[in-house]
Amino acid sequence: MTAHPAPQRTAPAPLIDLQALVAAVRRRRRLWSSLALLGLLGGTALAVLLPPAPTAVTKVLVTHREDQPNDTGTLIRTDVALLGTTRVAGAALRSLGSAERPEDFLEDCTAVGLTNNLLQIEVTGDSDAQAVARAGALARAFVADHVRRMRETAKAEAGALLEQRDRMRVELARVNESIGQQPPTTDPKGAAGVETLYARRAELNSRIADFDQRAAEAGTGTPRLVSGTQIVDAPRALRHSLPKGLATRGGLGLVLGLVMGVALAAVGAVVGDRPVLRRDIAAHLGASVVAELPGRPGRLWRRRATRAARARLVSSLARTVRGSVEPLSLLELGCARTTGAIALDLARTLGREGPVAVVDGLPGERPAGLRRKPGDPDVVGGERAGAVLPQERRIGVGSVAPGTAWTDLRYLGARTVLVVRAGHGSTAWLHTVARQLADQRLPVLGVVLVDPDPRDRTDGTLWDPVPTAPCGPADRADGHEEQGRPNGVPQPRTERLPLRAARVPDDDREVR
């Protein structure tokens, strides 16, 4: 019985990989930039097609008897609430001679307290003149209502004070009557009672004088409050600037569109689960990333670097083909046209040394349909792969996209290089590709990543990759868990352990 070293434990994967999420959102910049542009256009269109309604503004100075320097704004908030009542709105509408409902009128009115005593009123209308008239009527109605309430409060307070004074006068009359009825006496007890009556009369006279003074002050302070409550800024129409409206609404639309686009891109990246970073693609396919190619035509000053990278890739593939007698195949995932172009360039390079044939196994995109040059090697279909002469080098081009006939991949080449577009295949499909290639015993020499993230700093090299072409059943039964050195010490890695492709057992014995 052979003892196997325990498998190395890996750190638990995070629920959401922020680095991969940011890269996926950045790759979907067309989505969120388009939504941001639509938001900008929508905001500017609203500013032009739906301009703000004519608005008039006025300011009212409101005085209160309870004004204190340390007031927190409670009084002015009360005035704002009173302005929004149907009583004030009804009075304003009656002064305008309008049959509009007070509730509808209040929907066009807005009040805000600027300070503890300054109230700003804004009213909209069908025209500037109507808005000015409505704002003035509402302000006058509020001032009249406030003055009326102040007068009623002062009148009620003065009446209460005068009522108290009258009661004191009645009691004073009874005290005076009692003093007049006291007979002259030298008895100490009688003298003490007379002194008590005189003291009570003096107290009542003082309280009556105090009530008279307070009633007079209540009546005197009302005119001051009435004169202090007034319209300090006459109603005027607000002028709306079209450029300012365009900038404001356009900016809001731009921000909303951008936020919505980024949110949709993030949700789509999490739900779609399509690896973008070279680290994840290499781990899920079980093969290292050996080269990268930009997927879109770059700027003019970058096209030379793109052509140089493609030439280096073709040279590397040519050396791989020369170093072995087994045919090589290029299998694409999401980049059929790029893979066909690489195959033709590789065939042209090898065609200078001998006859070369390109076996086309792509489902739709044909290398023969690309722009060919005179003297290019022949391109034959997958059904004619057996007709290639033995002395000719064969380069196969196929696909591992959904719907691929996996058993036909062995006829394209004994070894393969995967050409994968970043963010095209899901994690589940990358696992399927690795499992199917392992079942077909096709070793993967490496992965060519097309359209990578330019800000990707992860390492796509696997130091102990899972062999894509497994050995026989006996070898798999004895050593399918060993990925380290013979003494059980695991080899160093630059990335997390790749996921081993699941395999269906060959027979019942292997199941047991």
mmCIF file with all atom_site columns, C-alpha atoms in Angstrom, residues 43 49 86 157 167 179 189 204-205 211 243 249 295 304 306 318 339 343 366 407 445 456 467 483:
data_model
loop_
_atom_site.group_PDB
_atom_site.id
_atom_site.type_symbol
_atom_site.label_atom_id
_atom_site.label_alt_id
_atom_site.label_comp_id
_atom_site.label_asym_id
_atom_site.label_entity_id
_atom_site.label_seq_id
_atom_site.pdbx_PDB_ins_code
_atom_site.Cartn_x
_atom_site.Cartn_y
_atom_site.Cartn_z
_atom_site.occupancy
_atom_site.B_iso_or_equiv
_atom_site.pdbx_formal_charge
_atom_site.auth_seq_id
_atom_site.auth_comp_id
_atom_site.auth_asym_id
_atom_site.auth_atom_id
_atom_site.pdbx_PDB_model_num
ATOM 1  C CA . GLY A 1 43  ? -31.059 65.576 -19.121 1.00 0.00 ? 43  GLY A CA 1
ATOM 2  C CA . LEU A 1 49  ? -38.275 70.447 -23.982 1.00 0.00 ? 49  LEU A CA 1
ATOM 3  C CA . THR A 1 86  ? -56.057 75.969 3.199   1.00 0.00 ? 86  THR A CA 1
ATOM 4  C CA . GLU A 1 157 ? -54.446 88.400 27.023  1.00 0.00 ? 157 GLU A CA 1
ATOM 5  C CA . ARG A 1 167 ? -62.138 90.779 40.466  1.00 0.00 ? 167 ARG A CA 1
ATOM 6  C CA . ILE A 1 179 ? -62.720 98.815 57.219  1.00 0.00 ? 179 ILE A CA 1
ATOM 7  C CA . LYS A 1 189 ? -57.065 92.166 69.058  1.00 0.00 ? 189 LYS A CA 1
ATOM 8  C CA . LEU A 1 204 ? -55.110 94.680 46.312  1.00 0.00 ? 204 LEU A CA 1
ATOM 9  C CA . ASN A 1 205 ? -54.330 98.219 45.171  1.00 0.00 ? 205 ASN A CA 1
ATOM 10 C CA . PHE A 1 211 ? -52.905 94.249 36.070  1.00 0.00 ? 211 PHE A CA 1
ATOM 11 C CA . PRO A 1 243 ? -27.200 77.183 -20.188 1.00 0.00 ? 243 PRO A CA 1
ATOM 12 C CA . ARG A 1 249 ? -29.930 68.626 -15.715 1.00 0.00 ? 249 ARG A CA 1
ATOM 13 C CA . GLY A 1 295 ? -8.388  42.170 -29.427 1.00 0.00 ? 295 GLY A CA 1
ATOM 14 C CA . ARG A 1 304 ? 3.384   48.706 -34.492 1.00 0.00 ? 304 ARG A CA 1
ATOM 15 C CA . THR A 1 306 ? 0.564   44.988 -31.845 1.00 0.00 ? 306 THR A CA 1
ATOM 16 C CA . ALA A 1 318 ? 6.893   28.135 -35.477 1.00 0.00 ? 318 ALA A CA 1
ATOM 17 C CA . THR A 1 339 ? -7.169  32.464 -34.613 1.00 0.00 ? 339 THR A CA 1
ATOM 18 C CA . ALA A 1 343 ? -2.834  30.114 -38.362 1.00 0.00 ? 343 ALA A CA 1
ATOM 19 C CA . ARG A 1 366 ? -13.133 30.375 -42.399 1.00 0.00 ? 366 ARG A CA 1
ATOM 20 C CA . THR A 1 407 ? -14.030 13.904 -30.956 1.00 0.00 ? 407 THR A CA 1
ATOM 21 C CA . LEU A 1 445 ? 0.936   23.769 -24.582 1.00 0.00 ? 445 LEU A CA 1
ATOM 22 C CA . ASP A 1 456 ? -4.153  43.260 -15.241 1.00 0.00 ? 456 ASP A CA 1
ATOM 23 C CA . PRO A 1 467 ? -1.656  17.562 -17.016 1.00 0.00 ? 467 PRO A CA 1
ATOM 24 C CA . GLN A 1 483 ? 0.984   17.267 -7.542  1.00 0.00 ? 483 GLN A CA 1
#
